[in-house]
Coordinates of N, CA and C in Angstrom, one line a residue:
X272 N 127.9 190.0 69.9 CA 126.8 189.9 70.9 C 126.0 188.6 70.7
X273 N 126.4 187.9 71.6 CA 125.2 186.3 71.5 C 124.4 185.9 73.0
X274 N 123.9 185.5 72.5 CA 123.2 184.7 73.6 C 123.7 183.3 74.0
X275 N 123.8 183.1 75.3 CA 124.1 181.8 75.7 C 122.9 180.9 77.0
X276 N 123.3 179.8 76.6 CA 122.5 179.2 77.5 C 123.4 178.8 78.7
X277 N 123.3 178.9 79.7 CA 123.8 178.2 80.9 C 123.6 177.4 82.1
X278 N 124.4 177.0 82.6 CA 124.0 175.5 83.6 C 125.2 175.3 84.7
X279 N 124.7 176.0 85.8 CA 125.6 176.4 87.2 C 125.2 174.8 88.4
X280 N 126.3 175.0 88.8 CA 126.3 173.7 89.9 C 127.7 174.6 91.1
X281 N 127.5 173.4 92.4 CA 127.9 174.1 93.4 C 127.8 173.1 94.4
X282 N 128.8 172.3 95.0 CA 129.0 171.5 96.4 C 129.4 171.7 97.3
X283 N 128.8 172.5 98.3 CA 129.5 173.1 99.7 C 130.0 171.5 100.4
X284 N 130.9 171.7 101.1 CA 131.7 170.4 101.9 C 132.0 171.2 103.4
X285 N 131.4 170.8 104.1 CA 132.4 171.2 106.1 C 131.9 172.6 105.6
X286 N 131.2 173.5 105.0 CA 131.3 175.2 105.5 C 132.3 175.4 105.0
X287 N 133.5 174.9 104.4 CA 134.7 175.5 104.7 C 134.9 175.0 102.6
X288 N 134.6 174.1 102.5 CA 135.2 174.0 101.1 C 134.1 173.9 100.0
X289 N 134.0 174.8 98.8 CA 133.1 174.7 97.9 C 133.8 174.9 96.7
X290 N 133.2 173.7 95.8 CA 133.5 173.6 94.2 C 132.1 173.8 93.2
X291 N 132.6 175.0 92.6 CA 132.0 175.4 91.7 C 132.0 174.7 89.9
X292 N 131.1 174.8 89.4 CA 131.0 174.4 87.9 C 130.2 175.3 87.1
X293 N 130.7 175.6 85.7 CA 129.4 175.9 84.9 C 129.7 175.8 83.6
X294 N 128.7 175.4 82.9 CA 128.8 175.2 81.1 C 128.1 176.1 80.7
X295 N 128.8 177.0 79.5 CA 127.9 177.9 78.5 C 127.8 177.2 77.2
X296 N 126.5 177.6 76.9 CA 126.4 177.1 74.8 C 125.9 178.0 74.3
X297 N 125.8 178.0 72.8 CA 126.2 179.3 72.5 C 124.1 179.1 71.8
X298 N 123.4 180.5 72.0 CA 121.7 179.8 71.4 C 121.9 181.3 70.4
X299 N 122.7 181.7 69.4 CA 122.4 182.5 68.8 C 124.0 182.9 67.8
X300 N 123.7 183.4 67.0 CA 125.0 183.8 66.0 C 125.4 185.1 66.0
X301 N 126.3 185.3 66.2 CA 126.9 187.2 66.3 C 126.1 187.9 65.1
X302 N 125.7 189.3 65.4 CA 125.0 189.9 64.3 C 126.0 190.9 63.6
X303 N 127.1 191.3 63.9 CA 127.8 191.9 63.1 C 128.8 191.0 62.3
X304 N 129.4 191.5 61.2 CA 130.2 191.0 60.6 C 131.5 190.9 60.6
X305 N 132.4 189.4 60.1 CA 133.5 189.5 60.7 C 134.2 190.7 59.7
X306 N 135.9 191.5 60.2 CA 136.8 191.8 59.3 C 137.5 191.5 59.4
X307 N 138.5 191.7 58.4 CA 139.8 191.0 57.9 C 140.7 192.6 57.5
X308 N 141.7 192.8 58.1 CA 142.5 193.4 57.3 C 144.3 192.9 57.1
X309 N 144.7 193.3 56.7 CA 145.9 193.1 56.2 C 146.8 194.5 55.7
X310 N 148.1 194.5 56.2 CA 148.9 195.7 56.1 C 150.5 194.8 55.1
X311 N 150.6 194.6 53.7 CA 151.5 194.2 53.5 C 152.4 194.7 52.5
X312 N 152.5 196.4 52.8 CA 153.5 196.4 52.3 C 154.9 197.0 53.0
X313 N 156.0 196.5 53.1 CA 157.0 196.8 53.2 C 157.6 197.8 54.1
X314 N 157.8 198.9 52.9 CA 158.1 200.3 52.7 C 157.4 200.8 53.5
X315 N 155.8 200.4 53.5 CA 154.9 201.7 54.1 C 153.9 200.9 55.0
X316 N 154.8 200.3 56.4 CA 153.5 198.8 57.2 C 152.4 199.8 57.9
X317 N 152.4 201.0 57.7 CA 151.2 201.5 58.2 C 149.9 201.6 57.4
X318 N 150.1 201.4 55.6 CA 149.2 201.3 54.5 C 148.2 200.2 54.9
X319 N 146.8 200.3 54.9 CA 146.1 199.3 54.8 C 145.6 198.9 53.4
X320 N 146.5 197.3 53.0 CA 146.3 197.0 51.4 C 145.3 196.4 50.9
X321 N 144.8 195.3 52.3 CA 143.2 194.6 51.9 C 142.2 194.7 52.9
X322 N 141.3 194.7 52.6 CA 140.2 194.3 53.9 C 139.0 194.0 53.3
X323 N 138.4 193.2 54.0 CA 137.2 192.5 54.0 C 136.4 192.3 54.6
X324 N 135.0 192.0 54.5 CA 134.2 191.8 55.6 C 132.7 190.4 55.0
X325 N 132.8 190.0 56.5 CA 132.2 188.5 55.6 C 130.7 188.3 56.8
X326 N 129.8 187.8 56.7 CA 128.7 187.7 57.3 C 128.6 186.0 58.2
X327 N 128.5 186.5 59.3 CA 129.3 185.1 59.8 C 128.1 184.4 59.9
X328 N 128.3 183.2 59.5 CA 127.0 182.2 59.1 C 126.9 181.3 60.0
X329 N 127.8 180.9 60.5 CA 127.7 179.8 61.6 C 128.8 180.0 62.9
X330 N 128.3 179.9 64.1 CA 129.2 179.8 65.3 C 128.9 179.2 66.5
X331 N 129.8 178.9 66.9 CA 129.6 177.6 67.9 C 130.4 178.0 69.5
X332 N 129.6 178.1 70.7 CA 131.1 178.6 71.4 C 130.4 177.4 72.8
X333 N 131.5 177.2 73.6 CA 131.6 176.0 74.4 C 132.4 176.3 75.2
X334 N 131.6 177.0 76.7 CA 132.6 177.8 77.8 C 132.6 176.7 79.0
X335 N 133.7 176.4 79.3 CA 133.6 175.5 80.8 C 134.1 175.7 81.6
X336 N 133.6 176.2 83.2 CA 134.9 177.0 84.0 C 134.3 176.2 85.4
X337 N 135.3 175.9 86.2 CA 135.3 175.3 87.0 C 136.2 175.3 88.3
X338 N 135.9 175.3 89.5 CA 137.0 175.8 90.5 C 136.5 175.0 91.9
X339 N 137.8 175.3 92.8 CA 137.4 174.6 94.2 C 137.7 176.3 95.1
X340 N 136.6 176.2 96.0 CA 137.0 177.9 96.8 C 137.2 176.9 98.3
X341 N 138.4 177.7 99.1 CA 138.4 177.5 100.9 C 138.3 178.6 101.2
X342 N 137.2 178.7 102.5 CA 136.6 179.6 103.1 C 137.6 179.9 104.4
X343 N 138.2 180.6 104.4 CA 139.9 180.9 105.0 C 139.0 182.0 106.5
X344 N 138.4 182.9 105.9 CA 137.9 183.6 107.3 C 136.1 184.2 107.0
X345 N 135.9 183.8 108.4 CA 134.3 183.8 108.6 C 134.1 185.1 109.8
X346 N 133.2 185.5 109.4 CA 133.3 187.0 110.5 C 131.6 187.5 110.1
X347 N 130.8 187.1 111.1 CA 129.5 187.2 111.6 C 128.6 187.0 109.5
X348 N 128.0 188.0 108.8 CA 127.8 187.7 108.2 C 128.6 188.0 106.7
X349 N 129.9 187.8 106.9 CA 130.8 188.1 105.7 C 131.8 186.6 105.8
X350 N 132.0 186.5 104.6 CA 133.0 184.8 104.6 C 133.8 185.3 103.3
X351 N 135.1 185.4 103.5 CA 136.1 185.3 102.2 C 136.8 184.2 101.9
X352 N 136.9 184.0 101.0 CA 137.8 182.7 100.3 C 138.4 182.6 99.3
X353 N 139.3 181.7 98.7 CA 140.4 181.6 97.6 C 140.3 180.3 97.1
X354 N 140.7 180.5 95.8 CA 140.7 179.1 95.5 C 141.3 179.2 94.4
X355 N 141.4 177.6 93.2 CA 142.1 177.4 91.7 C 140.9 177.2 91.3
X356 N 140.7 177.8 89.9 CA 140.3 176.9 89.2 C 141.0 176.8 87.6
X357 N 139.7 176.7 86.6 CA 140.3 175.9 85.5 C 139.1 176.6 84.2
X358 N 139.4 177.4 83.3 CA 138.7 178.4 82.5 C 139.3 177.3 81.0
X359 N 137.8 176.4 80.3 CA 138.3 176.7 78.8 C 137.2 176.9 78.0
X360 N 137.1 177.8 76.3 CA 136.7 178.5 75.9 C 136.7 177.7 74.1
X361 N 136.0 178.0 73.7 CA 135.9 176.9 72.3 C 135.2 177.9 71.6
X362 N 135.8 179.1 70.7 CA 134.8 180.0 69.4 C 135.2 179.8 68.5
X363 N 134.4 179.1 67.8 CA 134.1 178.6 66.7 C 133.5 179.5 65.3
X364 N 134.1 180.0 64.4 CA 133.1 180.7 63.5 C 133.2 180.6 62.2
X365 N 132.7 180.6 61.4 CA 132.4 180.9 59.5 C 131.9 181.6 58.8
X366 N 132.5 182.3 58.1 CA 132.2 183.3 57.8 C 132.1 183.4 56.1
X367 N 130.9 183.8 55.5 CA 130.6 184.1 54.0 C 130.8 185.7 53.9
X368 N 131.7 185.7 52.9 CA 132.5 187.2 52.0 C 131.2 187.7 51.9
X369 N 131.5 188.6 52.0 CA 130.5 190.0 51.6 C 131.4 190.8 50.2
X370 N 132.1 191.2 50.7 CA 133.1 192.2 49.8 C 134.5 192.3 50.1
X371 N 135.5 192.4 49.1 CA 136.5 192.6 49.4 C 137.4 193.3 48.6
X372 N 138.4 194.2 48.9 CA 139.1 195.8 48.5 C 140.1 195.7 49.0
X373 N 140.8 196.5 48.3 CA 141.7 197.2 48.4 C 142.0 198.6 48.8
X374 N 142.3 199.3 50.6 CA 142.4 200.8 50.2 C 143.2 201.4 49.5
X375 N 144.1 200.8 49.7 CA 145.4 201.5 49.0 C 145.6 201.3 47.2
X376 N 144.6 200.5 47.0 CA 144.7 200.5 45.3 C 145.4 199.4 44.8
X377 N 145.7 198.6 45.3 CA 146.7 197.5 44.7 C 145.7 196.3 43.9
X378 N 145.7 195.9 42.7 CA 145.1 195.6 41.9 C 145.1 194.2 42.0
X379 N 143.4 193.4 41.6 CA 143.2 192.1 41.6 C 142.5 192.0 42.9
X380 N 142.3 192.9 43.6 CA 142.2 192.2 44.8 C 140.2 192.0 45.2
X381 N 140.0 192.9 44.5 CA 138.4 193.4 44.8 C 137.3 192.1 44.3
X382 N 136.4 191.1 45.0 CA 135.9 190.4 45.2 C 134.6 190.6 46.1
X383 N 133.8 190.1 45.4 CA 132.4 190.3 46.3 C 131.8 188.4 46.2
X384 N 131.4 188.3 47.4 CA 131.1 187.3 47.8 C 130.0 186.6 46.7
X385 N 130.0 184.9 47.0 CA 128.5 184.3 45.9 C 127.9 183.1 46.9
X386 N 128.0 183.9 48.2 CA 127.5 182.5 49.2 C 128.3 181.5 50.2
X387 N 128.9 181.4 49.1 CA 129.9 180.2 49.9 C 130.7 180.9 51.2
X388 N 131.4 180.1 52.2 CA 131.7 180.0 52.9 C 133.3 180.0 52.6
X389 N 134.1 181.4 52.9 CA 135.3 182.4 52.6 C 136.0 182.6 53.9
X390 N 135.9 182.2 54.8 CA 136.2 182.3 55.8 C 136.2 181.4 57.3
X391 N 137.0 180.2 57.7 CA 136.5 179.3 59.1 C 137.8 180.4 60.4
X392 N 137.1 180.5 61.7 CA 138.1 180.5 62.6 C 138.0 180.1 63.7
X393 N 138.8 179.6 64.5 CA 138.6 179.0 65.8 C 139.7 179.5 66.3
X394 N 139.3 180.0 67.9 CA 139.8 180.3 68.9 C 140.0 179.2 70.3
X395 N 140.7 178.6 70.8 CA 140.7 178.0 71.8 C 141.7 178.7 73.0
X396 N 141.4 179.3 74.0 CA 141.1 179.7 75.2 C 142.0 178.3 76.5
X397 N 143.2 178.2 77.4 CA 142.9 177.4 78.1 C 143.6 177.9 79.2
X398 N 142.6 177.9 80.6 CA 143.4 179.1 81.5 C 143.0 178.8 82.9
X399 N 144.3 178.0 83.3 CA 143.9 177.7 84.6 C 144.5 179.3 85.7
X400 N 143.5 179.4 86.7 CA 143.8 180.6 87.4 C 143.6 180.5 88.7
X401 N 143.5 182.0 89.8 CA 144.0 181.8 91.3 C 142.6 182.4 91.5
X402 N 142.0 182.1 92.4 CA 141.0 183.3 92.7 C 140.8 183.6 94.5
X403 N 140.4 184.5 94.2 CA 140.2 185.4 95.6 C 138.5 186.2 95.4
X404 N 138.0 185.4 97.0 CA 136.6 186.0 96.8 C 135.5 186.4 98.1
X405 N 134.4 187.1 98.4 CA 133.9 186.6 99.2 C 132.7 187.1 99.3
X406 N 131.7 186.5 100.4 CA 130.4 186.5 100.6 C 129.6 187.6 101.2
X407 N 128.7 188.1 101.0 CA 128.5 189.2 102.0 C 126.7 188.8 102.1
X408 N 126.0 188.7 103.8 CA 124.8 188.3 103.9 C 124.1 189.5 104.0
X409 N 123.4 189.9 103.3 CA 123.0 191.2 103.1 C 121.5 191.4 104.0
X410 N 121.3 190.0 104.0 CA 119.7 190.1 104.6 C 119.1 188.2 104.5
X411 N 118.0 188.3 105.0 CA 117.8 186.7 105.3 C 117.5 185.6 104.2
X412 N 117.0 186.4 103.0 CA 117.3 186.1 101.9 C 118.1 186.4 100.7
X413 N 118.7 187.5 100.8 CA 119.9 188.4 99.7 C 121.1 188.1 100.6
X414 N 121.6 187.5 99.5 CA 123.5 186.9 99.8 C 124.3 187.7 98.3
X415 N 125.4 188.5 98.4 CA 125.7 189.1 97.5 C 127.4 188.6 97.6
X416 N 127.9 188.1 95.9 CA 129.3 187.3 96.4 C 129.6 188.3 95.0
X417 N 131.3 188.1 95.2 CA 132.3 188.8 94.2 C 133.7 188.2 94.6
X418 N 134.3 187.9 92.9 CA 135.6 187.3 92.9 C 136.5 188.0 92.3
X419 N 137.8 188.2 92.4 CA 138.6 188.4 91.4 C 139.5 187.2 90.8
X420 N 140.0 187.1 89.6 CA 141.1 186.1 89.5 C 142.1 186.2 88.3
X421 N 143.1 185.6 88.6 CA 144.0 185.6 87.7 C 145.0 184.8 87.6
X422 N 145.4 184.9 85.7 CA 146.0 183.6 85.3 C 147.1 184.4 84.9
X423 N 148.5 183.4 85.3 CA 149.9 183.7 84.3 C 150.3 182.9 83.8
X424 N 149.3 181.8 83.3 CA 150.0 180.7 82.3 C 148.5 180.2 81.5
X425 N 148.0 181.5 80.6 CA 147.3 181.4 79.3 C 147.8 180.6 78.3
X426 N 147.2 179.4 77.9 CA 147.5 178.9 76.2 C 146.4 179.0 75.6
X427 N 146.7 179.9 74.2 CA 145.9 179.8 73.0 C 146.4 179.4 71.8
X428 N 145.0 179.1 70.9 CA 145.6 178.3 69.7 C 144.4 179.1 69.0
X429 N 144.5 179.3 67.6 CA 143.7 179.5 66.6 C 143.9 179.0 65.6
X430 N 143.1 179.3 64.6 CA 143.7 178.6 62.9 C 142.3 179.3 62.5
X431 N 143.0 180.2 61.0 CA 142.3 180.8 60.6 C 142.6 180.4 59.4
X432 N 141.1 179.7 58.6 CA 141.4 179.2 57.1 C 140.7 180.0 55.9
X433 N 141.2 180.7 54.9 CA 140.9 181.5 54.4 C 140.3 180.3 52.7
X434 N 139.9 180.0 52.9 CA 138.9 179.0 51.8 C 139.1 179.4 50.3
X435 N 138.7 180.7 49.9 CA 138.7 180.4 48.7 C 140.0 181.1 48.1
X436 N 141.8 181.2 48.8 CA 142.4 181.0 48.2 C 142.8 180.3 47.6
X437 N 144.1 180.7 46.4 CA 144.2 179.4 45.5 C 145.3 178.7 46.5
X438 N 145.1 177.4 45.6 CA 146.5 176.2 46.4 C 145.2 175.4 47.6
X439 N 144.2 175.3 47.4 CA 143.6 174.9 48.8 C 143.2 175.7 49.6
X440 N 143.8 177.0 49.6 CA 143.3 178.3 50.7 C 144.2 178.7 51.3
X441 N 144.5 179.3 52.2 CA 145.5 179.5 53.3 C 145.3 179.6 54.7
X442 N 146.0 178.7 55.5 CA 145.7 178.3 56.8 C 146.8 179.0 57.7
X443 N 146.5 179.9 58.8 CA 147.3 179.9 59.2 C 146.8 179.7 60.7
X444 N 147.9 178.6 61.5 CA 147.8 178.4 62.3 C 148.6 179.1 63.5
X445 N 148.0 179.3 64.9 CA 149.0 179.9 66.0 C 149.2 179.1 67.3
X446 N 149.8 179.3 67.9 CA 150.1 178.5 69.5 C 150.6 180.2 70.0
X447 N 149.9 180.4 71.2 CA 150.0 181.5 71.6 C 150.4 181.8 73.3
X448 N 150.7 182.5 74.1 CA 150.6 182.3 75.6 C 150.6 183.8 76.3
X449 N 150.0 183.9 77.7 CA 150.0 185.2 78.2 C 149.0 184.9 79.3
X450 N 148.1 186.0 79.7 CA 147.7 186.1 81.0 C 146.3 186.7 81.3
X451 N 145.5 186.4 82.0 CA 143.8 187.0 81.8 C 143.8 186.8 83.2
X452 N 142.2 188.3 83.0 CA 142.0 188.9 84.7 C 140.7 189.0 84.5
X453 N 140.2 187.8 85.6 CA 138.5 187.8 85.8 C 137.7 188.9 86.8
X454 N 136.9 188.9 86.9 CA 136.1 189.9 87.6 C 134.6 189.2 87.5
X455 N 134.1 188.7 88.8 CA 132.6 188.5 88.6 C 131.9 189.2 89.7
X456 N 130.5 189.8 89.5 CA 129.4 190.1 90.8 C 128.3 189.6 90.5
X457 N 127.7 188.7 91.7 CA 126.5 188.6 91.6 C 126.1 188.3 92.8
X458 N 124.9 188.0 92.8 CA 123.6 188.3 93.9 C 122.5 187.6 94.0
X459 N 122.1 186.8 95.2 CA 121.1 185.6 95.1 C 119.8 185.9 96.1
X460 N 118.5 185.5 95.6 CA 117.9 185.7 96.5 C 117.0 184.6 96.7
X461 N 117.0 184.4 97.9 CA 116.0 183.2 98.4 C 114.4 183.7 98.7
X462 N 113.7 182.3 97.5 CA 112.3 182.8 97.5 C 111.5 181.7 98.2
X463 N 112.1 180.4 98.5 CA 112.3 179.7 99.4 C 113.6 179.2 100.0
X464 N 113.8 178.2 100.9 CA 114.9 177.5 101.6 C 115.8 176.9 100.3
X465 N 115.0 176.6 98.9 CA 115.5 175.6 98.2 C 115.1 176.4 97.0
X466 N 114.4 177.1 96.4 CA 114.4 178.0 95.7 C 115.1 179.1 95.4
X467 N 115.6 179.1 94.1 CA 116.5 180.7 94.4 C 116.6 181.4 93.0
X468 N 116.7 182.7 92.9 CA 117.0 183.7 91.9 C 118.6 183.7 91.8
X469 N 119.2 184.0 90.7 CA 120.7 184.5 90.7 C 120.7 185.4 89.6
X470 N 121.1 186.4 89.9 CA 121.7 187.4 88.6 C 123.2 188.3 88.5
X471 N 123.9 188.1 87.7 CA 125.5 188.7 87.8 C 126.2 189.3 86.5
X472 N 127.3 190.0 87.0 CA 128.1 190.3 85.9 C 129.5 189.7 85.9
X473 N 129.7 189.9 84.6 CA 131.3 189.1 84.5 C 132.0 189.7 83.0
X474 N 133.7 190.0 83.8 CA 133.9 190.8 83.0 C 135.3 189.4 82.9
X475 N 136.2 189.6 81.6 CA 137.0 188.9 81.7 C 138.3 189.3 80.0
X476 N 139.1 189.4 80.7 CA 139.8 190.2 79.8 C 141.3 189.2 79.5
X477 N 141.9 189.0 78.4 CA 143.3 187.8 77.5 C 143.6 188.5 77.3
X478 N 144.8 188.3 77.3 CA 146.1 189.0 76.5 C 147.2 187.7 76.1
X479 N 147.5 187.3 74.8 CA 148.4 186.5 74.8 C 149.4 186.8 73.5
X480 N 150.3 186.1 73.2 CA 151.0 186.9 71.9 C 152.1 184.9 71.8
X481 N 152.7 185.4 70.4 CA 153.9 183.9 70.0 C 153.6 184.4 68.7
X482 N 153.8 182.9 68.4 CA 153.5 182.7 66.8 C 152.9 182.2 65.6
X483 N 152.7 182.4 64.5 CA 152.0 181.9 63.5 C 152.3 181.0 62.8
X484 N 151.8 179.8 62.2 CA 152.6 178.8 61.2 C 151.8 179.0 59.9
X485 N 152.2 179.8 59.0 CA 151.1 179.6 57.5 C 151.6 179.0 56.8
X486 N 150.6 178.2 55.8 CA 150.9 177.7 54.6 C 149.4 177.1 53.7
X487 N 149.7 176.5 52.5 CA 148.3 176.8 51.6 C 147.5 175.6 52.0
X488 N 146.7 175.5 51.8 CA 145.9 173.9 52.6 C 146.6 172.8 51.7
X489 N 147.3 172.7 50.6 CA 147.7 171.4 50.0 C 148.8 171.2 51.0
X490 N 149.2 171.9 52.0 CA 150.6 171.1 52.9 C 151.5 172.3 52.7
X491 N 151.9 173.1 51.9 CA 153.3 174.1 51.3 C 153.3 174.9 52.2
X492 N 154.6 174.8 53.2 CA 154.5 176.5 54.0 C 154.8 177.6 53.7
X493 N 154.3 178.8 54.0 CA 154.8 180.0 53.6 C 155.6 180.2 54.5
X494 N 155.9 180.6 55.5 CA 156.5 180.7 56.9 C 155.6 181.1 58.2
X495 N 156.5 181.8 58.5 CA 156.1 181.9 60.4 C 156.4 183.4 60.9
X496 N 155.2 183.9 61.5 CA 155.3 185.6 61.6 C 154.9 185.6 63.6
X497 N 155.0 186.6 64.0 CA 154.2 186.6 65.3 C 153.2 187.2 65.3
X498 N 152.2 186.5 66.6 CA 151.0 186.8 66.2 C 150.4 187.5 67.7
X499 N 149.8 188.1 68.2 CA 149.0 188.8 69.1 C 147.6 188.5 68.9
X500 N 146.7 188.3 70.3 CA 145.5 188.0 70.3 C 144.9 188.8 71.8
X501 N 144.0 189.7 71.7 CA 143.3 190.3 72.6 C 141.9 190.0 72.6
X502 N 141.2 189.8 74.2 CA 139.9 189.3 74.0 C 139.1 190.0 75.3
X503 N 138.7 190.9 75.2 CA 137.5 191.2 76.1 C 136.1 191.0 76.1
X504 N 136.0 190.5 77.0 CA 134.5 189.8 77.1 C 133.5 189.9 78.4
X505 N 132.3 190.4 78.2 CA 131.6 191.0 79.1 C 130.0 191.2 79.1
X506 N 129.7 190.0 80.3 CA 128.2 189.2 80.0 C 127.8 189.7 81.3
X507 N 126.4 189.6 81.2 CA 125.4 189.5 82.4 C 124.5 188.4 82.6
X508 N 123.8 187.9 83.1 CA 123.0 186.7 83.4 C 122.4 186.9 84.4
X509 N 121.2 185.2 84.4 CA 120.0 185.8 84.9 C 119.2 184.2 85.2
X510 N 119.2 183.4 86.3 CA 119.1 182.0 86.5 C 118.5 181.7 87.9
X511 N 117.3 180.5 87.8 CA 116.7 180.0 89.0 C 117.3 178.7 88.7
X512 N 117.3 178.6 90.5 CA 117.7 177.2 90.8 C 117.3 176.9 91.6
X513 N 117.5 175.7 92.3 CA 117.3 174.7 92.9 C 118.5 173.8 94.4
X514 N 118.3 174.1 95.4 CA 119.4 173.6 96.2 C 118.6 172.5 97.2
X515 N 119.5 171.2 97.2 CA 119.3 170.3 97.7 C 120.5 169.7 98.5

């Protein structure tokens, strides 16, 4: 759960064409802690053999989504449209060990953190999508709009660096691909002609899956496993602006 800052823009053209923009930054650090588990044994891949949990110290996230909508049919105070746009996403995070175990009992493994920074991971997000949407004039100042959209050509990447293994650490890197389904509602109200309230929801849901490249940070690969990545995400907001 973080807080972001945000910054919406918007170019109507002819009635008929509008391009949208917006940048999120990130004004706060997640308050729960990250985990880590791991299942490696063999014989029994249902055993959980390590897990950990690390207090995430630093995070950075850098959302930029941007699209062109055509206003295809107009019908007294309702207007629907479609359009592409272009979703990328930058989570950034670092995480200092708290504790770490073994449930299953396998020995050596139990470490408790001294500060340092035991944990980097980045997530990159890049997803251009189709959207379908429209307008509804609710009253002379309340305009109430909702979109749906969706992507079938998701690329993700991560790299997850585990710091204080030996050899340099262990990095393991992914290239990943798959498909995400947007959902937004929101609602504007005019407090003048050029003044205005905006408040909304947005829900937005990834699904991507490929593979992993690990090896120790001195260069030496271990090999290559497949990897899965699920991401639901689901904000509300809350913004005056300005139309000119």
């Amino acid at each position: 759960d973080v807080w972001l800052g945000r910054i919406d823009g918007r170019a109507t053209i002819n009635d008929q064409w509008r391009i949208n923009a917006t940048l999120k930054k990130d004004l706060s650090t997640p308050g729960d802690n990250m985990e880590d588990s791991d299942w490696l044994t063999v014989t029994n891949p249902s055993r959980l053999d390590v897990f950990s949990e690390s207090e995430i110290s630093s995070f950075d996230a850098l959302i930029v989504d941007a699209d062109v909508e055509w206003s295809f049919l107009r019908r007294d105070n309702i207007s629907v449209h479609a359009g592409v746009g272009y979703l990328y996403q930058n989570l950034d995070y670092e995480g200092e060990l708290l504790h770490q175990y073994s449930p299953s009992g396998l020995p050596g493994i139990e470490y408790h953190g001294d500060g340092r920074v035991g944990i980097t991971y980045e997530m990159i997000y890049s997803i251009p999508y189709l959207k379908f949407g429209g307008d509804l004039q609710v009253g002379p100042k309340l305009t109430m709009e909702g979109s749906i959209a969706y992507s079938p050509i998701v690329n993700a990447e991560d790299t997850d660096h585990h710091l204080l293994r030996a050899y340099g650490g262990k990095i393991s890197s992914g290239d990943m691909e798959g498909d995400a389904f947007m959902l937004e509602l929101s609602g504007k109200y005019l407090f003048t002609p050029s003044i205005f309230m905006e408040a909304g929801f947005q829900l937005t849901k990834i699904e991507v899956d490929g593979t992993q490249a690990q090896e120790y940070g001195w260069g030496f690969p271990i090999g290559t496993v497949d990897e899965e990545a699920e991401s639901t995400q689901t904000s509300v907001f809350i913004s005056v602006g300005y139309s000119f």
